C-alpha positions as a printed NumPy array, in Angstrom:
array([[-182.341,  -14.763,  117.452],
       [-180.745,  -18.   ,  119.174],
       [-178.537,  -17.642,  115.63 ],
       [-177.125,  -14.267,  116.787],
       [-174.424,  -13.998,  118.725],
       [-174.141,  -10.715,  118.623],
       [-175.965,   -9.861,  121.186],
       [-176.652,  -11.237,  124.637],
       [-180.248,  -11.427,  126.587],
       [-181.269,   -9.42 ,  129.858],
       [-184.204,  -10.985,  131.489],
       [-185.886,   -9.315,  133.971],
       [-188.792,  -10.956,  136.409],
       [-190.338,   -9.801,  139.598],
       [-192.629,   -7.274,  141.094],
       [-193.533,   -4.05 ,  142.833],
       [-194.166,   -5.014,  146.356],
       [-195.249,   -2.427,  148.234],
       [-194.693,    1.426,  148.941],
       [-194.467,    3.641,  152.107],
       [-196.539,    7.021,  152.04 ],
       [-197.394,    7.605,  155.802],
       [-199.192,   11.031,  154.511],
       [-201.938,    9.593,  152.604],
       [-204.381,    6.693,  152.264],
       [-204.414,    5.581,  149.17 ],
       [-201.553,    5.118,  145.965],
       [-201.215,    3.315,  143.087],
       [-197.316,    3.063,  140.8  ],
       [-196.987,    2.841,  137.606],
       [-193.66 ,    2.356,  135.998],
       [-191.691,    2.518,  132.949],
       [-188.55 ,    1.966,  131.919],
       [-185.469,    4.38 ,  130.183],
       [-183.013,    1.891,  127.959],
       [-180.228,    3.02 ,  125.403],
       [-180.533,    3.02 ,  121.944],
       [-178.838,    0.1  ,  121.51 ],
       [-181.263,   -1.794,  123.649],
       [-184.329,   -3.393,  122.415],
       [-187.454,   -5.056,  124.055],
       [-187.809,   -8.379,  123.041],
       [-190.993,   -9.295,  124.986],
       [-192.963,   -7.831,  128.145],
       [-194.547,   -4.704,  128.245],
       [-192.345,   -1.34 ,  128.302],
       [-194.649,    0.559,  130.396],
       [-197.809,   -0.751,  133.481],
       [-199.726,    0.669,  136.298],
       [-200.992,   -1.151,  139.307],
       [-204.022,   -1.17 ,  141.35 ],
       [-205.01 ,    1.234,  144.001],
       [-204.287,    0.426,  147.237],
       [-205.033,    1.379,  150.631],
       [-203.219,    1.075,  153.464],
       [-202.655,   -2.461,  155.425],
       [-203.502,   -1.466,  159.253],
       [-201.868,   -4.618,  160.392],
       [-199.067,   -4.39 ,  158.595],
       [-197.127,   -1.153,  159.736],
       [-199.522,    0.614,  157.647],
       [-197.952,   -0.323,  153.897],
       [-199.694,   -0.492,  150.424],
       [-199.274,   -3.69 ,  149.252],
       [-199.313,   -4.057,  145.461],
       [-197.118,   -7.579,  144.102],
       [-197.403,   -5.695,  141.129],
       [-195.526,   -8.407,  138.042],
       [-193.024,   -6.902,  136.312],
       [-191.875,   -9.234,  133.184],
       [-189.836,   -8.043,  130.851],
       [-186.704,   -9.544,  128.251],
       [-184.205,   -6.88 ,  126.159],
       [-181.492,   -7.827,  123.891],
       [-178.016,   -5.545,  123.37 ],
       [-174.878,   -5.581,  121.615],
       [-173.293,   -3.45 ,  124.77 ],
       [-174.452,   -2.57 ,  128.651],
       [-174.043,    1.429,  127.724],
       [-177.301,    2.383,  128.513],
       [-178.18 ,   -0.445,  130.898],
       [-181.984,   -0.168,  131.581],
       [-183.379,    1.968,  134.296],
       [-186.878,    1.723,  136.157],
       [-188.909,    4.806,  136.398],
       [-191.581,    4.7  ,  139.304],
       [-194.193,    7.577,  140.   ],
       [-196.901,    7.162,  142.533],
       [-200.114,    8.95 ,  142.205],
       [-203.82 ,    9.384,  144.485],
       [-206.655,   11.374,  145.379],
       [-206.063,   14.407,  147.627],
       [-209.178,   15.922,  149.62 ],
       [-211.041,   16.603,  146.412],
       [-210.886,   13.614,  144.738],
       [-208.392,   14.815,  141.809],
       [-205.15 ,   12.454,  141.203],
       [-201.898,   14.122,  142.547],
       [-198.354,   12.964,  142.262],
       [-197.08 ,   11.735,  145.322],
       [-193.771,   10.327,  145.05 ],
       [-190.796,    9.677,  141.709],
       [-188.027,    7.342,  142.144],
       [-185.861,    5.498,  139.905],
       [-183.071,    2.893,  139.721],
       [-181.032,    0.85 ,  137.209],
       [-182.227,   -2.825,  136.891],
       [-179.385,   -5.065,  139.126],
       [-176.57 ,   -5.574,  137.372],
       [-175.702,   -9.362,  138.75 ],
       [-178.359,  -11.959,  138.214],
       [-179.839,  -13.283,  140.973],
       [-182.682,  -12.528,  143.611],
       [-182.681,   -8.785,  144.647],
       [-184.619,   -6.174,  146.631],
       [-184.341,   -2.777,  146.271],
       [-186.435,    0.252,  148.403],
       [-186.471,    3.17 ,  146.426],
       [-186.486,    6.594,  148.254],
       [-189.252,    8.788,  146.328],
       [-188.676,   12.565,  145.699],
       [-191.487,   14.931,  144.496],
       [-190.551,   18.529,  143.262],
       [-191.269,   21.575,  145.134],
       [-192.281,   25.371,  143.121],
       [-189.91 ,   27.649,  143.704],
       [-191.5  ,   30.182,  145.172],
       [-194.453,   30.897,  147.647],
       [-196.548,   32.539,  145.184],
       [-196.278,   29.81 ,  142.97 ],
       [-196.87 ,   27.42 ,  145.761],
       [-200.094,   29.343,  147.002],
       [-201.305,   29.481,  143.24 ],
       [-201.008,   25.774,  142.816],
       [-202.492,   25.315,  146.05 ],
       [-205.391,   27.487,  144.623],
       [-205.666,   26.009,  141.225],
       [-205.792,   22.633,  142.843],
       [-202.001,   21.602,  140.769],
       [-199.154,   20.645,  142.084],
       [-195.755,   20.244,  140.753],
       [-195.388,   17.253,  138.361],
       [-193.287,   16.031,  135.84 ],
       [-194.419,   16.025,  132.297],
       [-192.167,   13.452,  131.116],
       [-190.897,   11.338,  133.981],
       [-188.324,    9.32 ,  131.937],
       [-186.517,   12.647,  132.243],
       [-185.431,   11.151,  135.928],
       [-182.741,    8.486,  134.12 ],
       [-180.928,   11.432,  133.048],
       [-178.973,   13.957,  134.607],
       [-179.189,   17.062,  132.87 ],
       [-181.2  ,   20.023,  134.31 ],
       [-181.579,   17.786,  137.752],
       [-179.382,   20.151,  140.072],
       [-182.211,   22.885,  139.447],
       [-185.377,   21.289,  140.115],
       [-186.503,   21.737,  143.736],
       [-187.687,   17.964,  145.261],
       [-188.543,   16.839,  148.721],
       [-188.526,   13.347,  150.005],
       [-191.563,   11.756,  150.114],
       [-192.227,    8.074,  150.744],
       [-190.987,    4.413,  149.803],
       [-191.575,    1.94 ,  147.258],
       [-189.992,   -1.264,  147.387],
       [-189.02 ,   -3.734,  144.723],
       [-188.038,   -7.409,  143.908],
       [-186.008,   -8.772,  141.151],
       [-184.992,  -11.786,  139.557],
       [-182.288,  -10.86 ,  136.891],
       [-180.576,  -13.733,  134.624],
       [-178.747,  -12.779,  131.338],
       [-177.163,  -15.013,  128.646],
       [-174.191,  -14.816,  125.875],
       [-173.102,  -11.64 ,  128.143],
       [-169.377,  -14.044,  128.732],
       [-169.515,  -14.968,  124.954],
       [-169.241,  -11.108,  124.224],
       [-166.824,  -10.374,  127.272],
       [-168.735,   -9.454,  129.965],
       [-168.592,  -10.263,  133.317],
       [-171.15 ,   -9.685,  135.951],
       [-170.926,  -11.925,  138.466],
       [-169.809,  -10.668,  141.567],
       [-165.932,  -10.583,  142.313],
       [-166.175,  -13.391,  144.798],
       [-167.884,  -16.049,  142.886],
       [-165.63 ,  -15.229,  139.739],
       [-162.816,  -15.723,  142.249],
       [-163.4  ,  -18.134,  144.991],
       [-161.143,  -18.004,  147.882],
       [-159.859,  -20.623,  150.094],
       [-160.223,  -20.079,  153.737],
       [-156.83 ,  -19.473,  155.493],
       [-157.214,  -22.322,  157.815],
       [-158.192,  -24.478,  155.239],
       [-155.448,  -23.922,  152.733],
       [-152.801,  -24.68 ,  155.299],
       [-154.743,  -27.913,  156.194],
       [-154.484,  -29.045,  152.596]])
């Protein structure tokens, strides 16, 4: 692969940290993520789930997780940059698993250290009958296929309410992206300016 330059490297590193459900007691994440079809995984696992957690007492009352994420793609373009899918899950009063919160977001473009606190959504039936019927049948409204989330067709007609935080660290380098012409550092370190003050001291 070092042979190929072709393609250029996206190397992702760092972990789910915690999440923000005031509502309930206990959650656990998994994630996945949503590429395009020019993307391929080169190492690290696609998909992961973390442990259940309850909530920290002393610490505002989070879930803490520092849940690794490690993962390494390879790409001849950034159309169809990768995307994170999150869905949090736990027990309700009867013991049975419940979704409690979706969120997604695209892996940072420029590398570096980033944080990112996803708001989490979770959909809503669209009627009260339907509503009292899941409530009844002990099933709430999930989705079947959460990758669905990276894309936005059929979005504006699914009912969600907010619900919850999860929060997220990355570390994000990528290589041969200049050799192909890409850019992604940020517009001032590709273009360092000269204080005012300084320039007219010089």
């Amino acid at each position: 692969m070092s042979g190929d330059h072709s393609v250029f490297l996206l190397m992702v590193n760092g972990q789910i940290e915690s999440a923000e459900f005031p509502e309930f007691s206990e959650i656990s994440c998994r994630y996945s993520f949503v590429y395009g079809q020019d993307w391929v995984i080169t190492s690290g696992l696609e998909e992961g789930c973390t442990q259940k957690a309850r909530k920290n007492l002393i610490e505002t009352a989070k879930f803490s997780f520092n849940f690794p994420i490690d993962i390494t793609f390879k790409s001849t373009n950034p159309f169809g940059w990768p995307q994170i899918i999150l869905s949090a899950h736990g027990p309700d009063f009867r013991g049975t698993e419940q979704p409690r919160g979706y969120g997604v977001t695209h892996i940072p473009l420029v590398p570096g250290t980033h944080k990112r606190k996803i708001a989490m959504f979770v959909p809503e039936s669209s009627s009260r009958f339907q509503q009292l019927i899941g409530w009844l049948t002990n099933r709430r409204p999930e989705y079947v296929d959460p990758s669905n989330l990276a894309h936005g067709e059929g979005r504006e007609v699914t009912r969600v309410r907010s619900q919850g935080y999860v929060t997220l660290s990355f570390n994000i380098v990528t290589k041969d992206m200049k050799k192909l012409g890409y850019d992604v550092c940020p517009s001032d370190v590709a273009n360092p300016s000269i204080p005012e003050q300084q320039a007219l001291d010089a």
